[in-house]
Short mmCIF file of C-alpha atoms in Angstrom, two decimals:
data_model
loop_
_atom_site.label_atom_id
_atom_site.label_comp_id
_atom_site.label_asym_id
_atom_site.label_seq_id
_atom_site.Cartn_x
_atom_site.Cartn_y
_atom_site.Cartn_z
CA UNK W 1 147.42 -57.45 -141.76
CA UNK W 2 145.24 -57.88 -144.97
CA UNK W 3 143.57 -61.16 -144.20
CA UNK W 4 140.09 -61.56 -143.58
CA UNK W 5 140.82 -64.46 -140.26
CA UNK W 6 143.51 -64.94 -138.35
CA UNK W 7 145.44 -67.94 -138.17
CA UNK W 8 145.18 -68.99 -134.58
CA UNK W 9 146.27 -71.70 -132.42
CA UNK W 10 145.58 -72.22 -128.35
CA UNK W 11 147.81 -73.54 -125.91
CA UNK W 12 145.45 -75.20 -123.04
CA UNK W 13 141.97 -77.23 -123.35
CA UNK W 14 140.97 -76.68 -119.79
CA UNK W 15 137.40 -75.51 -119.24
CA UNK W 16 138.49 -71.93 -119.68
CA UNK W 17 140.50 -72.72 -122.35
CA UNK W 18 137.34 -74.57 -124.31
CA UNK W 19 135.15 -71.39 -123.70
CA UNK W 20 137.60 -69.17 -125.18
CA UNK W 21 138.50 -71.20 -128.31
CA UNK W 22 134.53 -72.00 -128.85
CA UNK W 23 133.94 -68.17 -128.88
CA UNK W 24 136.66 -67.64 -131.13
CA UNK W 25 135.24 -69.68 -133.63
CA UNK W 26 131.95 -68.13 -133.18
CA UNK W 27 133.49 -64.64 -134.08
CA UNK W 28 134.45 -66.10 -137.33
CA UNK W 29 137.47 -63.78 -137.55
CA UNK W 30 139.75 -66.67 -136.07
CA UNK W 31 140.85 -69.38 -137.95
CA UNK W 32 141.57 -72.40 -135.82
CA UNK W 33 144.57 -74.38 -137.09
CA UNK W 34 145.94 -76.08 -134.28
CA UNK W 35 145.54 -76.73 -130.83
CA UNK W 36 147.60 -78.15 -127.66
CA UNK W 37 147.18 -79.93 -124.53
CA UNK W 38 148.77 -82.34 -122.13
CA UNK W 39 145.88 -84.97 -122.46
CA UNK W 40 146.47 -85.82 -126.15
CA UNK W 41 143.20 -87.65 -126.59
CA UNK W 42 141.15 -84.33 -125.68
CA UNK W 43 143.58 -82.37 -128.28
CA UNK W 44 142.58 -84.87 -131.12
CA UNK W 45 138.95 -84.42 -130.01
CA UNK W 46 138.75 -80.73 -130.21
CA UNK W 47 141.25 -80.65 -133.05
CA UNK W 48 138.49 -82.83 -135.24
CA UNK W 49 135.91 -80.36 -134.28
CA UNK W 50 137.92 -77.33 -136.03
CA UNK W 51 139.63 -79.58 -138.47
CA UNK W 52 142.85 -78.54 -136.73
CA UNK W 53 145.94 -80.10 -135.89
CA UNK W 54 146.25 -81.50 -132.71
CA UNK W 55 149.74 -81.57 -130.40
CA UNK W 56 150.56 -82.76 -126.99
CA UNK W 57 153.91 -80.58 -127.01
CA UNK W 58 153.26 -76.74 -126.73
CA UNK W 59 156.79 -76.25 -128.37
CA UNK W 60 156.42 -78.40 -131.48
CA UNK W 61 152.97 -76.46 -131.82
CA UNK W 62 154.59 -73.20 -131.88
CA UNK W 63 157.52 -74.43 -134.01
CA UNK W 64 155.65 -75.89 -136.55
CA UNK W 65 152.99 -73.63 -137.35
CA UNK W 66 153.27 -69.42 -138.22
CA UNK W 67 150.72 -67.97 -136.29
CA UNK W 68 148.80 -64.70 -136.18
CA UNK W 69 147.54 -65.33 -132.82
CA UNK W 70 148.30 -67.61 -130.03
CA UNK W 71 145.63 -67.95 -127.24
CA UNK W 72 147.23 -68.84 -124.18
CA UNK W 73 144.73 -70.58 -121.86
CA UNK W 74 147.50 -73.15 -119.88
CA UNK W 75 148.74 -71.84 -116.34
CA UNK W 76 151.54 -69.19 -116.98
CA UNK W 77 154.26 -71.51 -115.59
CA UNK W 78 153.68 -74.22 -118.20
CA UNK W 79 153.15 -71.73 -121.11
CA UNK W 80 155.73 -68.63 -120.59
CA UNK W 81 158.62 -69.80 -122.78
CA UNK W 82 156.09 -70.82 -125.63
CA UNK W 83 154.23 -67.67 -125.54
CA UNK W 84 157.93 -65.97 -125.97
CA UNK W 85 159.17 -68.07 -128.19
CA UNK W 86 155.98 -67.40 -130.61
CA UNK W 87 156.06 -63.75 -130.30
CA UNK W 88 159.80 -63.92 -132.01
CA UNK W 89 158.03 -65.73 -134.61
CA UNK W 90 155.73 -62.41 -135.02
CA UNK W 91 152.87 -63.94 -133.36
CA UNK W 92 150.31 -62.14 -130.98
CA UNK W 93 149.39 -63.26 -127.67
CA UNK W 94 145.69 -63.45 -125.95
CA UNK W 95 146.91 -64.83 -122.42
CA UNK W 96 144.22 -65.73 -119.94
CA UNK W 97 144.10 -63.59 -117.17
CA UNK W 98 146.07 -63.38 -115.09
CA UNK W 99 148.79 -62.68 -117.51
CA UNK W 100 151.90 -63.42 -115.58
CA UNK W 101 152.48 -64.60 -112.46
CA UNK W 102 154.16 -61.54 -111.26
CA UNK W 103 154.43 -57.60 -112.38
CA UNK W 104 158.32 -58.51 -113.05
CA UNK W 105 157.26 -61.20 -115.60
CA UNK W 106 154.43 -59.31 -117.00
CA UNK W 107 156.96 -56.34 -117.95
CA UNK W 108 159.07 -58.79 -119.42
CA UNK W 109 156.66 -60.19 -121.84
CA UNK W 110 155.37 -56.59 -122.65
CA UNK W 111 158.80 -55.47 -123.40
CA UNK W 112 159.45 -58.42 -125.62
CA UNK W 113 156.20 -58.07 -127.52
CA UNK W 114 156.79 -54.17 -128.22
CA UNK W 115 160.52 -55.46 -129.43
CA UNK W 116 158.56 -57.70 -132.01
CA UNK W 117 156.09 -55.47 -132.72
CA UNK W 118 153.40 -57.95 -131.55
CA UNK W 119 150.76 -57.57 -129.27
CA UNK W 120 150.67 -58.99 -125.57
CA UNK W 121 147.01 -58.62 -124.24
CA UNK W 122 145.27 -60.28 -120.99
CA UNK W 123 141.82 -61.69 -122.01
CA UNK W 124 139.72 -59.67 -119.87
CA UNK W 125 136.00 -60.07 -120.74
CA UNK W 126 134.85 -58.62 -117.69
CA UNK W 127 135.60 -55.49 -119.53
CA UNK W 128 132.88 -56.54 -122.09
CA UNK W 129 130.24 -57.41 -119.32
CA UNK W 130 127.65 -55.15 -120.09
CA UNK W 131 127.20 -53.91 -116.08
CA UNK W 132 130.79 -53.15 -116.16
CA UNK W 133 130.24 -51.53 -119.43
CA UNK W 134 127.59 -49.46 -118.58
CA UNK W 135 129.36 -48.07 -115.51
CA UNK W 136 132.62 -47.04 -117.34
CA UNK W 137 130.43 -45.60 -119.51
CA UNK W 138 128.32 -43.74 -116.64
CA UNK W 139 131.48 -42.70 -115.14
CA UNK W 140 132.74 -40.80 -118.09
CA UNK W 141 129.91 -39.10 -118.39
CA UNK W 142 130.39 -37.80 -114.95
CA UNK W 143 133.30 -35.93 -112.81
CA UNK W 144 135.10 -38.84 -111.35
CA UNK W 145 136.43 -36.39 -108.79
CA UNK W 146 132.88 -36.69 -107.01
CA UNK W 147 133.75 -40.18 -106.28
CA UNK W 148 135.21 -40.56 -102.84
CA UNK W 149 134.94 -44.06 -101.80
CA UNK W 150 135.43 -47.10 -104.06
CA UNK W 151 134.36 -50.82 -102.90
CA UNK W 152 134.79 -53.88 -104.33
CA UNK W 153 133.69 -57.43 -103.45
CA UNK W 154 134.63 -60.94 -105.02
CA UNK W 155 133.55 -63.64 -102.88
CA UNK W 156 133.28 -67.50 -104.39
CA UNK W 157 133.18 -70.85 -102.74
CA UNK W 158 135.75 -73.21 -103.17
CA UNK W 159 135.19 -75.15 -106.22
CA UNK W 160 136.49 -77.79 -108.57
CA UNK W 161 139.32 -75.71 -109.24
CA UNK W 162 141.18 -77.29 -106.76
CA UNK W 163 141.65 -80.80 -107.91
CA UNK W 164 144.73 -82.94 -108.17
CA UNK W 165 145.81 -82.19 -111.35
CA UNK W 166 145.35 -78.13 -110.36
CA UNK W 167 147.35 -78.40 -106.86
CA UNK W 168 149.74 -76.26 -108.52
CA UNK W 169 147.00 -73.46 -107.52
CA UNK W 170 148.49 -73.82 -104.04
CA UNK W 171 151.76 -73.19 -104.97
CA UNK W 172 153.14 -69.68 -104.74
CA UNK W 173 156.30 -70.51 -107.05
CA UNK W 174 153.99 -71.81 -109.82
CA UNK W 175 150.62 -69.72 -109.15
CA UNK W 176 152.17 -66.52 -108.44
CA UNK W 177 149.39 -66.23 -105.92
CA UNK W 178 145.92 -66.82 -104.53
CA UNK W 179 142.32 -64.92 -104.67
CA UNK W 180 143.88 -61.85 -105.36
CA UNK W 181 145.72 -62.74 -108.67
CA UNK W 182 143.92 -65.30 -110.20
CA UNK W 183 140.22 -64.06 -109.19
CA UNK W 184 140.49 -60.52 -108.66
CA UNK W 185 142.57 -58.98 -111.49
CA UNK W 186 139.61 -58.16 -113.76
CA UNK W 187 138.14 -55.98 -110.81
CA UNK W 188 141.48 -54.19 -110.53
CA UNK W 189 141.31 -53.65 -114.00
CA UNK W 190 138.31 -51.98 -113.98
CA UNK W 191 139.33 -49.62 -111.23
CA UNK W 192 142.84 -49.04 -112.61
CA UNK W 193 140.90 -47.89 -115.30
CA UNK W 194 138.90 -45.40 -114.52
CA UNK W 195 140.78 -44.05 -111.69
CA UNK W 196 144.89 -44.97 -112.34
CA UNK W 197 146.93 -46.27 -109.84
CA UNK W 198 146.59 -45.61 -106.09
CA UNK W 199 149.19 -43.77 -104.23
CA UNK W 200 149.29 -46.23 -101.75
CA UNK W 201 148.36 -50.04 -101.01
CA UNK W 202 147.78 -52.27 -98.01
CA UNK W 203 146.76 -55.55 -97.72
CA UNK W 204 146.51 -58.41 -95.21
CA UNK W 205 145.68 -61.81 -96.43
CA UNK W 206 145.40 -65.46 -95.04
CA UNK W 207 144.46 -68.99 -95.84
CA UNK W 208 143.12 -72.07 -93.99
CA UNK W 209 146.31 -73.95 -93.94
CA UNK W 210 146.11 -74.77 -89.60
CA UNK W 211 149.59 -73.09 -89.02
CA UNK W 212 151.74 -70.22 -89.71
CA UNK W 213 154.43 -72.19 -91.50
CA UNK W 214 152.18 -74.11 -93.79
CA UNK W 215 150.55 -70.35 -94.34
CA UNK W 216 153.65 -68.91 -96.07
CA UNK W 217 153.64 -72.06 -98.57
CA UNK W 218 150.65 -72.12 -100.08
CA UNK W 219 148.46 -68.99 -101.87
CA UNK W 220 146.10 -66.89 -99.83
CA UNK W 221 142.42 -67.82 -99.71
CA UNK W 222 141.13 -64.54 -97.95
CA UNK W 223 142.44 -60.62 -98.57
CA UNK W 224 141.39 -57.21 -97.83
CA UNK W 225 142.80 -54.47 -99.60
CA UNK W 226 142.90 -50.85 -98.87
CA UNK W 227 144.25 -48.41 -101.71
CA UNK W 228 144.78 -44.54 -101.11
CA UNK W 229 144.36 -42.80 -104.49
CA UNK W 230 144.30 -38.91 -103.18
CA UNK W 231 143.32 -37.01 -100.63
CA UNK W 232 139.43 -37.52 -101.33
CA UNK W 233 139.41 -41.01 -102.70
CA UNK W 234 139.96 -44.50 -101.07
CA UNK W 235 139.22 -47.85 -101.98
CA UNK W 236 138.51 -51.36 -100.36
CA UNK W 237 138.71 -54.55 -101.70
CA UNK W 238 137.53 -57.97 -99.92
CA UNK W 239 138.04 -61.43 -101.55
CA UNK W 240 137.98 -64.75 -100.31
CA UNK W 241 137.53 -68.20 -102.17
CA UNK W 242 136.21 -70.06 -98.92
CA UNK W 243 132.76 -69.20 -98.77
CA UNK W 244 129.57 -67.99 -101.10
CA UNK W 245 127.16 -67.32 -102.46
CA UNK W 246 129.20 -66.05 -105.47
CA UNK W 247 129.34 -62.13 -105.42
CA UNK W 248 131.21 -59.64 -107.70
CA UNK W 249 130.55 -55.88 -106.88
CA UNK W 250 131.73 -52.56 -107.52
CA UNK W 251 130.59 -49.96 -105.50
CA UNK W 252 131.30 -46.21 -105.56
CA UNK W 253 129.76 -43.66 -103.39
CA UNK W 254 130.08 -39.81 -103.91
CA UNK W 255 128.14 -36.98 -102.41
CA UNK W 256 125.00 -37.22 -104.21
CA UNK W 257 125.07 -40.58 -105.72
CA UNK W 258 125.84 -44.38 -105.18
CA UNK W 259 126.63 -46.60 -107.91
CA UNK W 260 126.73 -50.14 -107.60
CA UNK W 261 127.63 -52.46 -110.74
CA UNK W 262 128.10 -56.18 -111.24
CA UNK W 263 128.71 -58.07 -114.29
CA UNK W 264 125.13 -58.04 -115.33
CA UNK W 265 123.67 -54.83 -113.92
CA UNK W 266 124.10 -51.42 -112.71
CA UNK W 267 121.91 -48.99 -110.55
CA UNK W 268 122.63 -45.79 -109.59
CA UNK W 269 120.64 -44.36 -106.57
CA UNK W 270 120.68 -40.94 -104.54
CA UNK W 271 121.84 -41.27 -101.10
CA UNK W 272 118.67 -41.77 -100.05
CA UNK W 273 118.04 -44.96 -101.77
CA UNK W 274 115.99 -43.84 -104.21
CA UNK W 275 116.78 -45.21 -107.98
CA UNK W 276 117.98 -43.07 -110.33
CA UNK W 277 118.69 -45.09 -113.31
CA UNK W 278 118.82 -49.04 -113.54
CA UNK W 279 120.09 -51.45 -115.96
CA UNK W 280 119.99 -55.23 -116.09
CA UNK W 281 121.18 -57.43 -119.00
CA UNK W 282 120.86 -61.20 -119.82
CA UNK W 283 123.88 -60.99 -121.81
CA UNK W 284 126.09 -64.34 -120.69
CA UNK W 285 129.90 -64.89 -119.97
CA UNK W 286 129.77 -66.17 -123.51
CA UNK W 287 128.68 -63.26 -125.26
CA UNK W 288 131.02 -60.99 -123.37
CA UNK W 289 134.17 -62.83 -124.42
CA UNK W 290 133.26 -62.93 -128.05
CA UNK W 291 132.43 -59.35 -127.80
CA UNK W 292 136.20 -59.17 -126.09
CA UNK W 293 137.36 -61.50 -129.07
CA UNK W 294 136.16 -59.81 -131.54
CA UNK W 295 137.63 -56.61 -130.40
CA UNK W 296 141.05 -57.68 -130.19
CA UNK W 297 140.59 -59.08 -133.88
CA UNK W 298 139.75 -55.92 -135.14
CA UNK W 299 142.74 -54.03 -133.57
CA UNK W 300 144.75 -56.38 -135.35
CA UNK W 301 142.99 -56.75 -138.56
CA UNK W 302 142.14 -53.00 -139.18
CA UNK W 303 144.59 -51.24 -136.57
CA UNK W 304 143.80 -47.61 -138.54
CA UNK W 305 140.14 -48.21 -137.66
CA UNK W 306 140.53 -49.68 -134.41
CA UNK W 307 143.17 -48.37 -132.54
CA UNK W 308 144.52 -50.51 -129.16
CA UNK W 309 143.73 -48.62 -126.25
CA UNK W 310 146.85 -48.80 -124.35
CA UNK W 311 145.98 -52.47 -123.23
CA UNK W 312 149.23 -53.39 -122.12
CA UNK W 313 149.72 -50.45 -120.23
CA UNK W 314 146.63 -50.62 -118.17
CA UNK W 315 148.15 -54.71 -117.48
CA UNK W 316 151.07 -53.13 -116.40
CA UNK W 317 149.30 -50.75 -114.18
CA UNK W 318 147.07 -53.63 -112.89
CA UNK W 319 149.88 -55.79 -112.10
CA UNK W 320 151.72 -52.87 -110.26
CA UNK W 321 148.73 -52.77 -107.77
CA UNK W 322 148.44 -56.45 -107.48
CA UNK W 323 152.17 -56.89 -106.76
CA UNK W 324 151.92 -53.63 -104.13
CA UNK W 325 149.21 -55.80 -102.50
CA UNK W 326 151.57 -59.07 -102.44
CA UNK W 327 154.25 -56.72 -101.13
CA UNK W 328 152.33 -55.13 -98.31
CA UNK W 329 150.87 -58.43 -97.42
CA UNK W 330 155.05 -59.69 -96.59
CA UNK W 331 155.80 -56.29 -95.05
CA UNK W 332 152.78 -55.50 -92.91
CA UNK W 333 153.13 -51.58 -94.81
CA UNK W 334 151.46 -49.82 -97.16
CA UNK W 335 153.50 -49.81 -100.63
CA UNK W 336 153.57 -47.57 -103.80
CA UNK W 337 152.51 -49.17 -107.40
CA UNK W 338 154.61 -46.25 -108.61
CA UNK W 339 157.55 -47.66 -107.49
CA UNK W 340 157.26 -50.81 -108.80
CA UNK W 341 156.47 -49.33 -112.24
CA UNK W 342 159.87 -47.64 -112.10
CA UNK W 343 161.17 -51.33 -112.88
CA UNK W 344 159.92 -50.98 -116.65
CA UNK W 345 162.08 -47.94 -116.88
CA UNK W 346 164.97 -49.11 -115.77
#
């Protein structure tokens, strides 16, 4: 692309969508030309701010605009067909996490993007959070074969996320999953980037429904996932959205060191608890989102100087691990993400 700014539109103006749009505008790399939301009044108000066209129909936004980038912030079940239509018009997609409702749908979208020679990228700002960046840099400077245990924790109290307007979040057919898919995609992504996919995944999950029959028809609130990467490396992830305080951490243990990372910090200790290295940052989530958007834009505007780092492959790997976890939850047996990834090759 030879232009300095990318013609950009957004589908969905929920809170996260508005935050994404605001960060895109602040980078000066995106020319916001259209916005869409089912709430026509909200769309008009946001469009006025950016001197953009407003739509309350996602299909019309895609039809009436020739875009470089489509920011997909609406639930996947509402924007899936419109993302596909946009890609067929040679438009790149940046999708708020999760990238799709399951592995199969993700693979279809990645396959379509490849055939149309456009990008389909998950908007993972966690990768640009300073604490997790420091963790990645630290791991790259060490021999990760020394790591023998990874523990990930994601706790968040039940919030206004589950309003009447968003009851679809409890519907497995619409949401695809609960706390694992919708709140832990970023943690799976961070683990997969550094260690690849596990050989085996075992998962148990539950929710707060009072009876077993109802539990089968709503998404999980709590999950425990065990992962075996090799004979010398195992990992666990514990997630819940029914109690707090909010916590999201990655911890890694080796023979001589213990690493603890969050979005804002990294602490490295020896196994006696003595601090070897400590990092704290006041960088906000919005700043990390802006860095993620800048990286995405530069990959499109200057591909020769900013090579895309296999994002679509990592997205497929992460979704394969999540798919294996959900399959394990149904079969009560360990499952292999590699077998799920084989679906892409067929």
